[in-house]
Amino acid sequence: DPEAAADDFRHRIKHYEKTYEQVGDDEGGYIRRVDAGARVEVNQLQGYLPSRLVSFLMNLHLSERLIWLTRHGESIYNISGRIGGDPDLAPRGERFARSLAAFVHQRTGHANGIAVWTSSLKRTVRTAVALERPSLPWRALDEIDAGVCDGMTYDEIHTAMPDEYAARARDKFRYRYPRGESYQDVIQRLDPVILELERQQCSVLVIAHQAVLRALYAYFTELPAEDCPFLPVPMHTVIELRPHAYGCDERRIPLAPLLEQ
């Protein structure tokens, strides 16, 4: 019963108050958040990681908002199975962009109470155009850099570079394309994006790419980083995340049925 649960919680707080001992300034370095972040106190901190923690904790909040993650509409490279590049949208991708715009308008109306973020690549920027709202391009949201394999199909990589193909199959998370990136690299460059996502108090629509969205999804759903390369992030589907104090609720909304209308 909700009332019984709330009463139990209040009694638990009273029990904790009997044994709670406030940290003292002479006990060394600490970061203390008061009243869910209304005040942040810092004492005797040194070094890079503690300073990053301060910045992160200062941007956490409990305001309710939605985070929508979606891949760009189908591109010319998607049709031919090629990776990387900066191709334009295919006709089906253009129709998805209009379906996405209709979905966002239905959920938010004409108000600009939503932030729209894209990568710097053409296919995400073009997907956002149909929204008729300002969008912010982030280079950090660009797809994983395929290096010398950019523009190739996986079959072509298998034929031309069998050792690289096998290395990727053995450890997809740590494998780095020659002169390119690994999933591990992608996670590191997403650090400022995640910090800004935590700071936002309005809803955010992120239009990006499969590897990048896998990493963001893993962060908000608290999945191990090593799971990133295998998480399902289908095209033409909006992943709706609702962060709250004890986790993140998720809903997936396929928009593909609207494409032919």
mmCIF file of C-alpha atoms in Angstrom, residues 129-235:
data_model
loop_
_atom_site.group_PDB
_atom_site.id
_atom_site.type_symbol
_atom_site.label_atom_id
_atom_site.label_comp_id
_atom_site.label_asym_id
_atom_site.label_seq_id
_atom_site.Cartn_x
_atom_site.Cartn_y
_atom_site.Cartn_z
ATOM 1 C CA VAL A 129 15.208 19.380 -40.619
ATOM 2 C CA ALA A 130 11.602 18.130 -40.779
ATOM 3 C CA LEU A 131 11.150 19.016 -37.093
ATOM 4 C CA GLU A 132 11.293 22.731 -37.974
ATOM 5 C CA ARG A 133 12.964 23.428 -34.635
ATOM 6 C CA PRO A 134 16.478 24.615 -33.795
ATOM 7 C CA SER A 135 18.934 21.735 -33.460
ATOM 8 C CA LEU A 136 22.406 21.543 -31.975
ATOM 9 C CA PRO A 137 25.063 19.498 -33.833
ATOM 10 C CA TRP A 138 27.674 17.709 -31.693
ATOM 11 C CA ARG A 139 30.819 16.244 -33.224
ATOM 12 C CA ALA A 140 30.962 14.007 -30.155
ATOM 13 C CA LEU A 141 27.754 12.342 -31.425
ATOM 14 C CA ASP A 142 29.337 11.343 -34.757
ATOM 15 C CA GLU A 143 29.316 7.650 -35.598
ATOM 16 C CA ILE A 144 32.259 5.455 -34.614
ATOM 17 C CA ASP A 145 35.205 6.277 -36.899
ATOM 18 C CA ALA A 146 35.812 3.282 -39.175
ATOM 19 C CA GLY A 147 39.248 4.566 -40.214
ATOM 20 C CA VAL A 148 40.614 2.878 -43.346
ATOM 21 C CA CYS A 149 37.417 0.774 -43.478
ATOM 22 C CA ASP A 150 35.243 3.853 -43.996
ATOM 23 C CA GLY A 151 32.798 3.298 -46.840
ATOM 24 C CA MET A 152 33.358 -0.469 -47.022
ATOM 25 C CA THR A 153 30.885 -3.307 -46.428
ATOM 26 C CA TYR A 154 31.653 -5.998 -43.855
ATOM 27 C CA ASP A 155 32.006 -8.528 -46.673
ATOM 28 C CA GLU A 156 34.618 -6.308 -48.303
ATOM 29 C CA ILE A 157 36.487 -6.017 -45.000
ATOM 30 C CA HIS A 158 36.345 -9.800 -44.573
ATOM 31 C CA THR A 159 37.846 -10.306 -48.035
ATOM 32 C CA ALA A 160 40.437 -7.515 -48.050
ATOM 33 C CA MET A 161 41.443 -7.561 -44.356
ATOM 34 C CA PRO A 162 40.599 -10.963 -42.836
ATOM 35 C CA ASP A 163 42.838 -10.386 -39.794
ATOM 36 C CA GLU A 164 41.035 -7.157 -38.927
ATOM 37 C CA TYR A 165 37.672 -8.823 -39.440
ATOM 38 C CA ALA A 166 38.654 -11.641 -37.072
ATOM 39 C CA ALA A 167 40.067 -9.236 -34.475
ATOM 40 C CA ARG A 168 36.798 -7.305 -34.417
ATOM 41 C CA ALA A 169 34.828 -10.531 -33.995
ATOM 42 C CA ARG A 170 36.992 -11.555 -31.010
ATOM 43 C CA ASP A 171 36.576 -8.324 -29.025
ATOM 44 C CA LYS A 172 34.083 -5.952 -30.557
ATOM 45 C CA PHE A 173 34.187 -3.587 -27.578
ATOM 46 C CA ARG A 174 37.953 -2.923 -27.584
ATOM 47 C CA TYR A 175 38.623 -3.453 -31.291
ATOM 48 C CA ARG A 176 39.835 -0.244 -32.924
ATOM 49 C CA TYR A 177 39.509 0.180 -36.680
ATOM 50 C CA PRO A 178 42.912 0.975 -38.256
ATOM 51 C CA ARG A 179 43.244 4.773 -37.961
ATOM 52 C CA GLY A 180 39.766 4.766 -36.434
ATOM 53 C CA GLU A 181 37.985 4.172 -33.143
ATOM 54 C CA SER A 182 36.720 1.459 -30.824
ATOM 55 C CA TYR A 183 33.546 1.418 -28.746
ATOM 56 C CA GLN A 184 35.781 2.205 -25.790
ATOM 57 C CA ASP A 185 36.944 5.374 -27.576
ATOM 58 C CA VAL A 186 33.350 6.375 -28.346
ATOM 59 C CA ILE A 187 32.390 6.133 -24.669
ATOM 60 C CA GLN A 188 35.275 8.407 -23.694
ATOM 61 C CA ARG A 189 34.364 11.130 -26.175
ATOM 62 C CA LEU A 190 30.719 11.049 -25.054
ATOM 63 C CA ASP A 191 31.685 12.320 -21.589
ATOM 64 C CA PRO A 192 30.677 15.982 -22.246
ATOM 65 C CA VAL A 193 27.434 14.884 -23.928
ATOM 66 C CA ILE A 194 26.434 12.785 -20.922
ATOM 67 C CA LEU A 195 27.235 15.630 -18.539
ATOM 68 C CA GLU A 196 25.062 17.996 -20.576
ATOM 69 C CA LEU A 197 22.255 15.420 -20.764
ATOM 70 C CA GLU A 198 22.305 15.135 -16.981
ATOM 71 C CA ARG A 199 22.159 18.940 -16.687
ATOM 72 C CA GLN A 200 19.170 19.414 -19.002
ATOM 73 C CA GLN A 201 15.828 19.962 -17.283
ATOM 74 C CA CYS A 202 13.815 19.953 -20.497
ATOM 75 C CA SER A 203 13.249 16.907 -22.686
ATOM 76 C CA VAL A 204 15.964 16.082 -25.229
ATOM 77 C CA LEU A 205 15.764 14.344 -28.611
ATOM 78 C CA VAL A 206 19.101 12.847 -29.680
ATOM 79 C CA ILE A 207 19.340 11.922 -33.371
ATOM 80 C CA ALA A 208 22.575 10.028 -33.830
ATOM 81 C CA HIS A 209 24.102 6.698 -34.871
ATOM 82 C CA GLN A 210 23.997 3.094 -33.736
ATOM 83 C CA ALA A 211 27.299 2.852 -31.809
ATOM 84 C CA VAL A 212 26.803 6.225 -30.115
ATOM 85 C CA LEU A 213 23.211 5.506 -29.097
ATOM 86 C CA ARG A 214 24.219 2.090 -27.764
ATOM 87 C CA ALA A 215 26.694 3.823 -25.442
ATOM 88 C CA LEU A 216 24.169 6.450 -24.272
ATOM 89 C CA TYR A 217 21.505 3.778 -23.747
ATOM 90 C CA ALA A 218 23.916 1.630 -21.699
ATOM 91 C CA TYR A 219 24.762 4.628 -19.499
ATOM 92 C CA PHE A 220 21.164 5.533 -18.648
ATOM 93 C CA THR A 221 20.050 1.919 -18.162
ATOM 94 C CA GLU A 222 23.159 1.092 -16.095
ATOM 95 C CA LEU A 223 24.350 -1.741 -18.337
ATOM 96 C CA PRO A 224 28.033 -2.797 -18.451
ATOM 97 C CA ALA A 225 30.090 -0.885 -21.023
ATOM 98 C CA GLU A 226 31.187 -4.185 -22.594
ATOM 99 C CA ASP A 227 27.557 -4.867 -23.579
ATOM 100 C CA CYS A 228 27.423 -1.792 -25.841
ATOM 101 C CA PRO A 229 28.322 -3.466 -29.173
ATOM 102 C CA PHE A 230 25.458 -5.938 -28.815
ATOM 103 C CA LEU A 231 22.572 -3.737 -27.664
ATOM 104 C CA PRO A 232 19.601 -3.570 -30.082
ATOM 105 C CA VAL A 233 19.065 -0.053 -31.415
ATOM 106 C CA PRO A 234 16.866 -0.586 -34.493
ATOM 107 C CA MET A 235 16.359 2.004 -37.193
#
